[in-house]
Amino acid sequence: MQENRISRWYFGGVSSSLAACLTHPLDLIKVHLQTQQEARVRMIGMTVNVVRREGFLALYSGLSASICRQMTYSLSRFAIYETVRDEMNRKNKGIIPFYQKVLLGAFGGFAGGFIGTPADLLNVRMQNDVKLAVELRRNYAHALDGLFRVWKEEGMRKLFSGATMASTRGALVSVGQLSCYDHSKQLVLATGYLTDNILTHFLASVLAGGCATILCQPFDVVKTRIMSSKMEYRGVFHCLTETAKLGPKAFYKGLVPAGIRLIPQTVFTFVFLEQLKQHFGAVIVTCESVS
């Protein structure tokens, strides 16, 4: 008899929330870079501007919305991906192939992206508030206040503004993070040089974070512009065309800070997830075959 531990359905949301607390300032700076129009301020300059204008704590503006997003978007995609993957592995009596991981990651990410759209909208708005003039700020007290005010002032439909882009981005990020992490970890372990330890988790999550950053950056830029807009875009296609007028590089604006934010966030998420699984995961007992 052999005992294995598998992740519980809510571990993904918890680990992503812990990671978000550590990487939130990077996420905030990424949003500021993506929503600037004419100015060509870079990452360090933008960080200095925010701290100089509003103080150090301004780097944590919108943290409640960020955690709310992780507990909706990330919890959903991890729950779908890991629950279905573990069940498929059990039925197949082995690890599912990579293409099935990709399809499962895309489905989980698309569903999670849609579920997390209201929190994602608030996350972008609360982070973007810092750089607006005082009279233009929305000044949401916290995530729940923001959800209620958007619903009351702009209608339920506005809460799902940009849902198509958020869901598509969620699918791409999840393919990059969940599917690529799973497969990278499998390949690293197959070399025989490393065991299932924190170094393996670190290496696999760095690769997964890089893949996720490259895959989702164009969609992330468009999604951020739509969500932070004050009705200047008529829809996704209009935002795409307006962004395209700024040149191809506009779709990768903020790529470096996005990578600097997403790769550490991916690393922290999976390190926390593996530790949660190792210490608090559900125990599965399997029978070892005797030759």
Short mmCIF file of C-alpha atoms in Angstrom, two decimals:
data_model
loop_
_atom_site.label_atom_id
_atom_site.label_comp_id
_atom_site.label_asym_id
_atom_site.label_seq_id
_atom_site.Cartn_x
_atom_site.Cartn_y
_atom_site.Cartn_z
CA MET A 1 0.00 0.00 0.00
CA GLN A 2 1.27 3.47 -0.92
CA GLU A 3 -0.03 6.80 0.35
CA ASN A 4 -0.09 9.84 -1.95
CA ARG A 5 -1.40 13.32 -1.26
CA ILE A 6 -3.42 15.28 -3.80
CA SER A 7 -4.49 18.91 -3.76
CA ARG A 8 -7.83 19.90 -2.28
CA TRP A 9 -10.14 21.91 -4.54
CA TYR A 10 -9.57 25.23 -2.76
CA PHE A 11 -5.76 25.05 -2.46
CA GLY A 12 -5.26 26.86 -5.77
CA GLY A 13 -7.20 29.90 -4.58
CA VAL A 14 -5.38 30.01 -1.24
CA SER A 15 -1.90 29.66 -2.76
CA SER A 16 -2.65 32.23 -5.48
CA SER A 17 -3.92 34.71 -2.85
CA LEU A 18 -0.75 34.29 -0.79
CA ALA A 19 1.35 34.83 -3.91
CA ALA A 20 -0.70 37.91 -4.86
CA CYS A 21 0.07 39.52 -1.49
CA LEU A 22 3.79 39.28 -2.31
CA THR A 23 3.63 40.39 -5.96
CA HIS A 24 0.83 42.99 -5.86
CA PRO A 25 3.10 46.06 -6.30
CA LEU A 26 4.46 44.54 -9.53
CA ASP A 27 0.91 43.92 -10.76
CA LEU A 28 -0.04 47.53 -9.99
CA ILE A 29 2.94 48.92 -11.93
CA LYS A 30 2.11 46.61 -14.85
CA VAL A 31 -1.44 48.02 -15.01
CA HIS A 32 -0.10 51.60 -14.96
CA LEU A 33 2.29 50.88 -17.81
CA GLN A 34 -0.43 49.24 -19.92
CA THR A 35 -2.93 52.07 -19.47
CA GLN A 36 -0.63 55.03 -20.14
CA GLN A 37 -1.38 56.70 -23.46
CA GLU A 38 1.36 58.99 -24.75
CA ALA A 39 4.00 59.02 -22.02
CA ARG A 40 6.77 56.48 -22.32
CA VAL A 41 7.53 55.98 -18.65
CA ARG A 42 9.30 52.74 -17.86
CA MET A 43 8.91 50.38 -14.91
CA ILE A 44 11.32 52.02 -12.47
CA GLY A 45 10.16 55.54 -13.39
CA MET A 46 6.51 54.55 -12.93
CA THR A 47 7.29 53.01 -9.51
CA VAL A 48 9.10 56.17 -8.40
CA ASN A 49 6.21 58.34 -9.64
CA VAL A 50 3.62 56.36 -7.68
CA VAL A 51 5.65 56.35 -4.45
CA ARG A 52 6.51 60.05 -4.80
CA ARG A 53 2.88 61.10 -5.41
CA GLU A 54 0.99 58.81 -3.05
CA GLY A 55 3.50 57.13 -0.73
CA PHE A 56 4.77 53.56 -0.45
CA LEU A 57 1.41 52.07 0.59
CA ALA A 58 -0.05 53.21 -2.76
CA LEU A 59 1.78 50.23 -4.27
CA TYR A 60 -0.78 48.07 -2.47
CA SER A 61 -3.84 49.93 -3.80
CA GLY A 62 -6.51 47.42 -4.73
CA LEU A 63 -5.06 44.52 -2.74
CA SER A 64 -8.52 43.46 -1.54
CA ALA A 65 -9.72 43.26 -5.16
CA SER A 66 -6.61 41.27 -6.09
CA ILE A 67 -7.30 38.71 -3.35
CA CYS A 68 -10.99 38.63 -4.34
CA ARG A 69 -9.90 37.92 -7.91
CA GLN A 70 -7.65 35.05 -6.86
CA MET A 71 -10.40 33.53 -4.72
CA THR A 72 -12.76 33.52 -7.71
CA TYR A 73 -10.65 33.25 -10.88
CA SER A 74 -7.72 31.15 -9.62
CA LEU A 75 -9.77 29.04 -7.24
CA SER A 76 -12.12 28.08 -10.09
CA ARG A 77 -9.43 27.24 -12.66
CA PHE A 78 -7.28 25.27 -10.23
CA ALA A 79 -10.31 23.41 -8.87
CA ILE A 80 -11.47 22.42 -12.36
CA TYR A 81 -8.00 21.52 -13.65
CA GLU A 82 -6.70 19.56 -10.67
CA THR A 83 -9.95 17.78 -9.82
CA VAL A 84 -10.53 16.58 -13.39
CA ARG A 85 -6.82 15.80 -13.98
CA ASP A 86 -6.56 13.66 -10.83
CA GLU A 87 -9.73 11.80 -11.75
CA MET A 88 -8.47 11.18 -15.32
CA ASN A 89 -5.10 10.01 -13.99
CA ARG A 90 -6.89 7.61 -11.65
CA LYS A 91 -9.07 6.18 -14.41
CA ASN A 92 -6.16 5.89 -16.86
CA LYS A 93 -3.89 4.47 -14.13
CA GLY A 94 -1.20 6.84 -15.35
CA ILE A 95 -0.43 10.45 -16.25
CA ILE A 96 -2.57 11.98 -19.01
CA PRO A 97 -0.76 13.20 -22.18
CA PHE A 98 0.28 16.83 -22.63
CA TYR A 99 -2.41 17.73 -25.19
CA GLN A 100 -5.10 16.70 -22.69
CA LYS A 101 -3.45 18.89 -20.05
CA VAL A 102 -3.53 21.80 -22.51
CA LEU A 103 -7.22 21.29 -23.30
CA LEU A 104 -8.08 20.91 -19.63
CA GLY A 105 -6.02 23.96 -18.68
CA ALA A 106 -7.70 26.05 -21.39
CA PHE A 107 -11.17 24.98 -20.29
CA GLY A 108 -10.48 25.60 -16.60
CA GLY A 109 -8.88 28.95 -17.35
CA PHE A 110 -11.73 30.09 -19.61
CA ALA A 111 -14.33 29.21 -16.97
CA GLY A 112 -12.27 30.78 -14.19
CA GLY A 113 -11.68 33.92 -16.26
CA PHE A 114 -15.41 34.42 -16.72
CA ILE A 115 -16.20 33.79 -13.04
CA GLY A 116 -13.46 36.17 -11.95
CA THR A 117 -14.29 39.02 -14.36
CA PRO A 118 -16.08 41.28 -11.80
CA ALA A 119 -13.16 41.02 -9.37
CA ASP A 120 -10.71 41.53 -12.26
CA LEU A 121 -12.55 44.72 -13.27
CA LEU A 122 -12.28 46.07 -9.73
CA ASN A 123 -8.63 45.04 -9.49
CA VAL A 124 -7.72 47.10 -12.57
CA ARG A 125 -9.84 50.09 -11.52
CA MET A 126 -8.55 50.23 -7.96
CA GLN A 127 -4.94 49.99 -9.14
CA ASN A 128 -5.49 52.58 -11.87
CA ASP A 129 -7.15 55.02 -9.42
CA VAL A 130 -3.79 56.01 -7.97
CA LYS A 131 -2.61 57.76 -11.13
CA LEU A 132 -5.88 59.59 -11.86
CA ALA A 133 -6.61 63.16 -10.81
CA VAL A 134 -8.36 63.32 -7.44
CA GLU A 135 -11.69 64.44 -8.95
CA LEU A 136 -11.69 61.49 -11.40
CA ARG A 137 -10.98 58.75 -8.86
CA ARG A 138 -13.65 56.19 -8.07
CA ASN A 139 -12.35 55.69 -4.50
CA TYR A 140 -13.75 52.24 -3.81
CA ALA A 141 -13.26 51.46 -0.11
CA HIS A 142 -12.62 47.77 -0.79
CA ALA A 143 -13.59 44.99 -3.19
CA LEU A 144 -17.13 44.45 -1.87
CA ASP A 145 -17.83 48.20 -1.91
CA GLY A 146 -16.58 48.32 -5.50
CA LEU A 147 -18.77 45.39 -6.59
CA PHE A 148 -21.86 46.99 -5.06
CA ARG A 149 -21.15 50.43 -6.53
CA VAL A 150 -20.50 49.15 -10.05
CA TRP A 151 -23.71 47.10 -9.91
CA LYS A 152 -25.69 50.08 -8.55
CA GLU A 153 -24.17 52.87 -10.69
CA GLU A 154 -23.39 51.09 -13.97
CA GLY A 155 -25.51 47.96 -13.96
CA MET A 156 -24.84 44.24 -13.72
CA ARG A 157 -23.62 44.13 -17.32
CA LYS A 158 -20.68 46.39 -16.55
CA LEU A 159 -19.40 43.90 -13.97
CA PHE A 160 -18.71 41.55 -16.86
CA SER A 161 -17.17 44.19 -19.13
CA GLY A 162 -14.23 42.57 -20.89
CA ALA A 163 -15.37 39.06 -19.97
CA THR A 164 -14.43 37.71 -23.42
CA MET A 165 -10.88 38.99 -23.11
CA ALA A 166 -10.60 37.96 -19.47
CA SER A 167 -11.79 34.44 -20.26
CA THR A 168 -9.46 34.13 -23.26
CA ARG A 169 -6.54 35.41 -21.21
CA GLY A 170 -7.50 33.01 -18.42
CA ALA A 171 -7.37 30.12 -20.86
CA LEU A 172 -3.92 31.14 -22.16
CA VAL A 173 -2.49 31.80 -18.71
CA SER A 174 -3.78 28.47 -17.45
CA VAL A 175 -2.24 26.62 -20.38
CA GLY A 176 1.04 28.38 -19.64
CA GLN A 177 0.87 27.95 -15.89
CA LEU A 178 -1.07 24.77 -15.07
CA SER A 179 -0.41 22.60 -18.11
CA CYS A 180 3.20 23.69 -18.61
CA TYR A 181 3.98 23.42 -14.90
CA ASP A 182 2.59 19.91 -14.77
CA HIS A 183 4.56 18.84 -17.83
CA SER A 184 7.76 20.68 -16.86
CA LYS A 185 7.69 19.04 -13.44
CA GLN A 186 7.15 15.65 -15.10
CA LEU A 187 10.12 16.20 -17.44
CA VAL A 188 12.40 17.42 -14.64
CA LEU A 189 11.57 14.37 -12.51
CA ALA A 190 12.09 12.07 -15.51
CA THR A 191 15.76 13.11 -15.72
CA GLY A 192 16.40 11.32 -12.45
CA TYR A 193 18.65 14.10 -11.17
CA LEU A 194 16.02 15.72 -8.95
CA THR A 195 13.29 14.43 -6.67
CA ASP A 196 9.87 15.95 -5.96
CA ASN A 197 11.26 18.78 -3.84
CA ILE A 198 11.18 22.58 -3.71
CA LEU A 199 13.99 22.94 -6.30
CA THR A 200 11.97 20.92 -8.81
CA HIS A 201 8.90 23.03 -8.04
CA PHE A 202 10.96 26.21 -8.54
CA LEU A 203 12.43 25.17 -11.91
CA ALA A 204 9.10 23.94 -13.29
CA SER A 205 7.25 27.07 -12.16
CA VAL A 206 9.85 29.43 -13.71
CA LEU A 207 9.35 27.71 -17.08
CA ALA A 208 5.59 27.82 -16.66
CA GLY A 209 5.62 31.53 -15.75
CA GLY A 210 7.67 32.39 -18.84
CA CYS A 211 5.29 30.50 -21.12
CA ALA A 212 2.25 32.15 -19.54
CA THR A 213 3.72 35.65 -19.90
CA ILE A 214 4.44 35.32 -23.63
CA LEU A 215 1.09 33.68 -24.39
CA CYS A 216 -1.18 36.14 -22.64
CA GLN A 217 0.49 39.56 -22.89
CA PRO A 218 -1.42 40.88 -25.99
CA PHE A 219 -4.75 39.87 -24.46
CA ASP A 220 -3.73 41.30 -21.10
CA VAL A 221 -3.01 44.70 -22.63
CA VAL A 222 -6.39 44.88 -24.41
CA LYS A 223 -8.28 43.58 -21.36
CA THR A 224 -6.65 46.15 -19.10
CA ARG A 225 -7.46 49.00 -21.50
CA ILE A 226 -11.12 47.98 -21.73
CA MET A 227 -11.57 47.55 -17.99
CA SER A 228 -9.89 50.84 -17.07
CA SER A 229 -11.70 52.85 -19.76
CA LYS A 230 -14.48 55.37 -19.18
CA MET A 231 -16.57 54.27 -22.18
CA GLU A 232 -14.02 55.38 -24.82
CA TYR A 233 -13.97 51.90 -26.36
CA ARG A 234 -17.12 50.53 -28.01
CA GLY A 235 -16.00 46.94 -27.66
CA VAL A 236 -13.14 44.47 -27.93
CA PHE A 237 -12.63 44.98 -31.67
CA HIS A 238 -12.58 48.77 -31.30
CA CYS A 239 -10.00 48.49 -28.52
CA LEU A 240 -7.91 46.13 -30.67
CA THR A 241 -7.90 48.54 -33.61
CA GLU A 242 -7.10 51.57 -31.44
CA THR A 243 -4.25 49.71 -29.77
CA ALA A 244 -2.96 48.49 -33.14
CA LYS A 245 -2.70 52.12 -34.33
CA LEU A 246 0.04 52.56 -31.72
CA GLY A 247 2.09 49.84 -33.44
CA PRO A 248 2.73 46.10 -32.82
CA LYS A 249 4.84 46.86 -29.76
CA ALA A 250 1.77 48.32 -28.04
CA PHE A 251 0.42 44.78 -27.54
CA TYR A 252 3.56 43.92 -25.60
CA LYS A 253 3.71 47.15 -23.60
CA GLY A 254 4.76 46.23 -20.09
CA LEU A 255 6.09 42.79 -21.13
CA VAL A 256 9.13 42.97 -18.85
CA PRO A 257 7.18 44.04 -15.74
CA ALA A 258 4.49 41.51 -16.68
CA GLY A 259 7.15 38.79 -16.72
CA ILE A 260 8.74 40.15 -13.56
CA ARG A 261 5.29 40.01 -11.94
CA LEU A 262 3.88 36.81 -13.44
CA ILE A 263 6.97 34.60 -13.12
CA PRO A 264 7.46 35.25 -9.36
CA GLN A 265 3.69 35.01 -8.88
CA THR A 266 3.73 31.62 -10.64
CA VAL A 267 6.71 30.45 -8.57
CA PHE A 268 5.14 31.52 -5.26
CA THR A 269 1.77 30.03 -6.25
CA PHE A 270 3.14 26.58 -7.02
CA VAL A 271 5.61 26.53 -4.11
CA PHE A 272 2.75 27.38 -1.73
CA LEU A 273 0.46 24.90 -3.51
CA GLU A 274 2.96 22.05 -3.25
CA GLN A 275 3.55 22.78 0.43
CA LEU A 276 -0.19 22.85 1.11
CA LYS A 277 -0.57 19.57 -0.76
CA GLN A 278 2.36 17.99 1.06
CA HIS A 279 1.15 18.91 4.54
CA PHE A 280 -2.64 19.20 4.23
CA GLY A 281 -3.55 17.39 0.99
CA ALA A 282 -6.14 14.62 0.74
CA VAL A 283 -4.58 11.19 1.29
CA ILE A 284 -5.06 8.67 -1.50
CA VAL A 285 -4.07 5.07 -0.85
CA THR A 286 -2.97 3.03 -3.86
CA CYS A 287 -1.99 -0.61 -4.12
CA GLU A 288 1.49 -1.26 -5.48
CA SER A 289 1.72 -4.07 -8.00
CA VAL A 290 3.98 -6.95 -6.96
CA SER A 291 5.93 -8.65 -9.73
#
